Amino acid sequence: MAPEAVHPQIQTIAYGADSFEETASAVLTDLAASVHAPAVRWINVDGLGDIPTLQHIGKEFGLHPLALEDIVNLHQRPKVEAYDSYLFIVLRMPVASPSTVDVSPSRLETEQVTMALGRDFVVTFQERPGDSFDPVRHRLRNPGGQIRQRGPDYLAYALIDAAIDAFFPILEAYGEQVEELEDDVIAQPGNRQIARIHELKRNLLTARRALWPLRDMVNALLREDSPLIEKQTLIYLRDCHDHAIQLIDMIETYREICSGLVDIHLSSVSNRMNEVMKVLTIIATIFIPLTFIVGVYGMNFDPEAGPLSMPELGWRYGYPAILMLMAIIAAGLLIWFRSKGWIGRGRE
């Protein structure tokens, strides 16, 4: 158990076709009656910071010590295990609320949710307050909802479905971020874009680690021949399985795009560097003949020493003639470069 674990807070919901009772802050003495209540009970525990409280809850609902150990061990892989009187389910859901998720500056975090599905109860354990189960609570408060007519297996399905669906708005936000990065990488490649790409890839990997085994867990529920799950509920669990597959496909697509963005970024940076080097090379090429001319006339020969000793140094218009020659050479090189498509419209 982590040292920063939160002290448990217990909420209970008891419901039936014609009854509903919700307790926001239940105490341990209320749990004994809930075990054998005729209505379906959902006991939700937020926080794992008190081992005696968890042991008391486990004793009331007959949870195996190994199941309690998995509850406080926060690095479990999503799975389903069958015990004598209940199914033990482990899954992961995003920490942030889907309505307030902001994926651009922060890292995606997931929390472990463990669930015990019995004949007339569902007990869930979460790391901290705040979850993705509010849609399920709203459906339970609606007296005409289908969930009020069904058993605890349908409640377990609804909770699993809510945890899976919580990833959809997050991945949709990641998709928008990928589209923005595609434009930025091509227009203005830089270190900021590559840092955002790596952050996005890390978040996608976190989501993949949560959803890939979760898909296998739902598939195991579909294969589990348990009297605790009605045949009508298996249809809804198949829908959960389809949603998990859809999310995994989105993740794999975005990961491939991000890998491609890294290659595009490197290509864009390389192209910009080539353009800069091309411009510098053109400038240096233009100055090569000009430097040669300047170097020739920088030699200290005396024109009076002989007729071949740079007689043009004594011409009246020698200086402007040399400048004109240099200008003609530079202009000629620029025209030639343009005709080759190295600069100007031809390059585009």
XYZ file of C-alpha atoms in Angstrom:
348
model
C 0.000 0.000 0.000
C 1.288 3.451 -0.912
C 2.149 5.718 2.061
C 0.051 8.540 0.570
C -3.067 6.356 0.355
C -6.335 8.084 1.267
C -8.412 7.002 4.274
C -11.417 4.972 3.051
C -14.711 6.742 2.432
C -17.701 4.434 1.971
C -20.767 5.170 -0.148
C -23.658 2.720 -0.476
C -26.560 2.510 -2.912
C -29.358 -0.009 -2.406
C -31.926 -0.279 -5.142
C -34.670 -2.356 -6.619
C -37.466 -1.914 -9.124
C -39.474 0.176 -6.644
C -36.880 1.234 -4.070
C -33.761 3.335 -3.908
C -31.589 4.331 -0.975
C -28.270 6.176 -1.144
C -25.836 6.857 1.707
C -23.003 9.249 0.903
C -20.942 8.518 4.038
C -21.685 5.061 5.360
C -20.072 3.500 8.431
C -18.880 -0.034 8.970
C -21.843 -0.928 11.160
C -24.164 -0.328 8.205
C -22.447 -2.970 6.084
C -23.580 -5.988 8.105
C -27.193 -5.381 7.153
C -26.313 -4.766 3.523
C -24.839 -8.224 3.032
C -28.185 -10.015 3.339
C -30.471 -7.195 2.144
C -33.068 -8.225 -0.465
C -32.202 -5.258 -2.698
C -29.118 -4.997 -4.894
C -26.318 -3.183 -3.053
C -23.426 -1.199 -4.457
C -20.763 -0.433 -1.874
C -18.106 1.935 -3.178
C -14.910 2.495 -1.156
C -12.775 5.523 -2.048
C -9.304 5.264 -0.534
C -7.153 2.359 0.593
C -5.321 3.960 3.491
C -6.771 1.884 6.351
C -6.054 -1.846 6.247
C -8.346 -2.780 9.208
C -11.282 -1.083 7.478
C -10.604 -2.988 4.274
C -10.273 -6.242 6.208
C -13.599 -5.585 7.934
C -15.300 -4.960 4.576
C -13.705 -8.091 3.155
C -14.927 -10.131 6.123
C -18.490 -8.845 5.775
C -18.660 -9.817 2.091
C -16.533 -12.953 2.305
C -13.584 -11.675 0.265
C -10.556 -13.941 0.143
C -7.303 -12.640 1.730
C -5.597 -12.909 -1.662
C -8.296 -10.675 -3.127
C -7.699 -8.122 -0.363
C -3.994 -8.264 -1.139
C -4.718 -7.501 -4.791
C -6.908 -4.568 -3.731
C -4.073 -2.749 -1.930
C -1.472 -3.711 -4.544
C -2.011 -0.896 -7.029
C -0.041 -2.359 -9.930
C -2.339 -5.234 -10.847
C -3.009 -6.119 -14.444
C -6.740 -5.992 -15.368
C -8.097 -9.480 -14.800
C -11.058 -11.528 -13.582
C -10.855 -14.321 -11.020
C -13.668 -16.644 -9.950
C -14.115 -17.413 -6.262
C -16.772 -19.569 -4.593
C -19.447 -16.924 -4.138
C -18.250 -13.945 -6.183
C -16.194 -12.782 -9.146
C -13.150 -10.605 -8.475
C -12.483 -8.057 -11.237
C -9.553 -5.660 -11.649
C -9.590 -2.824 -14.186
C -8.112 0.623 -14.720
C -9.783 3.940 -15.510
C -8.415 7.458 -16.148
C -7.938 9.639 -13.101
C -9.202 12.847 -14.729
C -12.899 13.356 -15.225
C -13.859 13.109 -18.915
C -15.654 16.468 -18.759
C -12.589 18.325 -17.499
C -9.773 16.447 -19.173
C -6.906 18.578 -20.462
C -4.374 16.446 -22.282
C -2.026 19.068 -23.697
C 0.130 20.017 -20.687
C -0.158 17.003 -18.358
C 0.535 13.319 -18.301
C -2.303 10.819 -18.462
C -2.764 8.901 -15.225
C -4.914 5.877 -14.539
C -6.055 4.380 -11.257
C -6.832 0.826 -10.291
C -10.430 -0.171 -9.595
C -11.174 -3.554 -8.031
C -14.646 -5.014 -7.991
C -16.313 -7.943 -6.242
C -19.494 -9.165 -7.946
C -21.744 -11.285 -5.718
C -25.287 -12.604 -5.964
C -26.859 -9.417 -4.616
C -24.008 -6.952 -4.242
C -21.158 -5.180 -6.018
C -18.247 -3.836 -3.965
C -15.792 -1.468 -5.671
C -12.481 -0.213 -4.286
C -10.793 2.904 -5.697
C -7.496 4.589 -4.914
C -8.972 8.050 -4.304
C -12.264 9.978 -4.457
C -13.445 10.975 -7.906
C -14.249 8.529 -10.674
C -16.021 7.998 -13.982
C -19.097 6.354 -12.458
C -21.356 9.419 -12.225
C -23.393 8.341 -15.314
C -24.133 5.047 -13.539
C -25.241 6.882 -10.396
C -27.577 9.084 -12.454
C -29.111 5.996 -14.070
C -29.624 4.397 -10.673
C -31.419 7.499 -9.378
C -33.815 7.357 -12.323
C -36.736 5.159 -11.248
C -37.579 4.257 -14.830
C -34.092 3.159 -15.823
C -33.361 -0.356 -17.008
C -30.573 -0.747 -14.493
C -33.099 -0.601 -11.653
C -34.835 -3.659 -13.086
C -31.694 -5.768 -13.405
C -29.356 -7.575 -11.036
C -25.843 -6.873 -9.772
C -24.264 -8.375 -12.900
C -25.817 -5.590 -14.974
C -24.496 -3.043 -12.468
C -21.015 -4.528 -12.835
C -21.359 -4.259 -16.619
C -22.436 -0.598 -16.304
C -19.392 0.217 -14.150
C -16.989 -1.528 -16.534
C -18.607 0.236 -19.486
C -18.286 3.629 -17.753
C -14.592 3.017 -17.064
C -13.986 2.095 -20.713
C -16.037 4.964 -22.139
C -14.080 7.435 -19.988
C -11.164 6.933 -22.392
C -13.132 8.110 -25.448
C -13.054 11.891 -24.776
C -9.379 11.612 -23.835
C -8.459 9.888 -27.087
C -10.609 12.312 -29.077
C -8.637 15.150 -27.521
C -5.422 13.330 -28.434
C -6.688 13.074 -32.020
C -7.153 16.851 -32.167
C -3.678 17.298 -30.736
C -2.256 14.999 -33.417
C -3.879 17.115 -36.152
C -2.382 20.297 -34.672
C 1.040 18.678 -34.465
C 0.879 17.617 -38.113
C 0.463 21.251 -39.180
C 3.068 22.585 -36.730
C 5.712 20.002 -37.618
C 5.525 20.914 -41.298
C 5.209 24.688 -40.839
C 7.543 25.346 -37.903
C 9.538 22.277 -36.850
C 11.331 22.770 -33.555
C 12.152 21.306 -30.167
C 8.730 22.281 -28.794
C 6.930 20.046 -31.297
C 9.181 17.049 -30.701
C 8.637 17.377 -26.930
C 4.848 17.423 -27.439
C 5.076 14.364 -29.694
C 6.998 12.388 -27.072
C 4.538 13.466 -24.350
C 1.631 12.353 -26.528
C 3.289 9.012 -27.267
C 3.852 8.466 -23.541
C 0.172 9.170 -22.800
C -0.935 6.827 -25.573
C 1.296 4.119 -24.142
C -0.322 4.629 -20.721
C -3.775 4.265 -22.254
C -2.658 1.186 -24.185
C -1.335 -0.476 -21.037
C -4.719 0.086 -19.373
C -6.968 -0.928 -22.280
C -5.152 -3.874 -23.826
C -5.449 -6.167 -20.767
C -8.876 -4.674 -20.002
C -10.078 -6.019 -23.347
C -8.770 -9.444 -22.359
C -10.518 -9.130 -18.996
C -13.888 -8.437 -20.651
C -13.286 -11.330 -23.020
C -12.627 -13.562 -20.004
C -15.971 -12.479 -18.521
C -17.657 -13.462 -21.765
C -16.063 -16.905 -21.610
C -16.674 -17.329 -17.877
C -19.508 -19.758 -17.306
C -20.599 -18.205 -14.034
C -24.082 -18.300 -12.502
C -23.461 -14.725 -11.326
C -23.726 -13.383 -14.903
C -27.022 -13.734 -16.742
C -27.109 -14.511 -20.443
C -28.842 -11.189 -21.146
C -25.880 -9.361 -19.584
C -23.385 -11.129 -21.863
C -24.811 -9.171 -24.803
C -23.901 -5.911 -23.076
C -20.470 -7.217 -22.145
C -19.837 -7.910 -25.829
C -20.564 -4.238 -26.440
C -17.912 -3.375 -23.826
C -15.498 -5.656 -25.644
C -16.232 -3.867 -28.926
C -15.632 -0.477 -27.286
C -12.298 -1.663 -25.910
C -11.249 -2.875 -29.366
C -12.298 0.444 -30.884
C -10.211 2.365 -28.336
C -7.196 0.138 -28.941
C -7.507 0.727 -32.692
C -7.569 4.487 -32.071
C -4.492 4.237 -29.875
C -2.555 2.203 -32.435
C -3.532 4.644 -35.193
C -2.400 7.661 -33.178
C 0.839 5.939 -32.194
C 1.641 5.238 -35.845
C 0.859 8.847 -36.727
C 3.122 10.066 -33.917
C 5.943 7.856 -35.165
C 5.388 9.315 -38.617
C 5.412 12.826 -37.153
C 8.860 12.189 -35.703
C 10.096 11.208 -39.163
C 8.379 14.241 -40.705
C 9.966 16.464 -38.065
C 13.432 15.119 -38.815
C 12.823 15.499 -42.556
C 11.544 19.062 -42.120
C 14.540 20.034 -40.004
C 16.859 18.408 -42.535
C 15.138 20.194 -45.427
C 15.390 23.542 -43.678
C 19.065 22.897 -43.002
C 19.572 21.990 -46.659
C 17.858 25.205 -47.723
C 20.105 27.247 -45.445
C 23.197 25.445 -46.702
C 22.049 25.947 -50.294
C 21.683 29.702 -49.791
C 25.082 29.932 -48.116
C 26.645 27.854 -50.891
C 25.130 30.099 -53.557
C 26.442 33.201 -51.800
C 29.884 31.642 -51.470
C 29.817 30.571 -55.141
C 28.983 34.108 -56.253
C 31.889 35.529 -54.273
C 34.436 32.999 -55.528
C 35.116 34.781 -58.896
C 34.759 38.168 -57.228
C 37.311 37.189 -54.621
C 39.599 35.952 -57.402
C 39.409 39.291 -59.190
C 40.007 41.220 -55.982
C 42.925 38.938 -55.151
C 44.491 39.452 -58.541
C 44.343 43.235 -58.296
C 45.552 43.105 -54.733
C 49.006 41.970 -55.873
C 51.714 44.618 -55.513
C 53.102 44.788 -59.086
C 54.529 48.038 -60.407
C 52.962 48.979 -63.765
C 56.091 50.956 -64.685
C 58.271 47.873 -64.434
C 57.141 46.572 -67.809
C 54.238 46.513 -70.319
C 52.858 43.240 -68.895
C 52.983 44.292 -65.245
C 49.230 45.005 -64.795
C 49.010 47.977 -67.197
C 45.247 48.347 -66.491
C 46.081 49.819 -63.109
C 46.921 53.006 -64.911
C 43.681 53.191 -66.920
C 41.404 56.171 -66.326
C 38.287 53.997 -66.003
C 39.962 50.816 -64.691
C 38.321 50.896 -61.238
C 34.712 51.355 -62.437
C 35.357 48.806 -65.192
C 36.396 46.163 -62.651
C 33.365 46.933 -60.480
C 31.148 46.618 -63.540
C 32.761 43.301 -64.448
C 32.199 42.006 -60.929
C 28.539 43.076 -61.020
C 28.055 41.396 -64.398
C 29.592 38.159 -63.111
C 27.395 38.181 -59.951
C 24.235 38.903 -61.983
C 25.131 36.231 -64.518
C 25.570 33.643 -61.784
C 22.217 34.568 -60.213
C 20.479 34.238 -63.599
C 22.133 30.879 -64.173
C 21.132 29.615 -60.702
C 17.563 30.708 -61.347
C 17.453 28.922 -64.698
C 18.609 25.742 -62.937
C 15.797 26.057 -60.389
C 18.132 26.473 -57.430
C 16.664 29.831 -56.371
C 13.495 31.796 -57.048
C 10.335 30.360 -58.617
C 12.162 27.529 -60.246
C 13.091 26.201 -56.796
C 9.438 26.217 -55.708
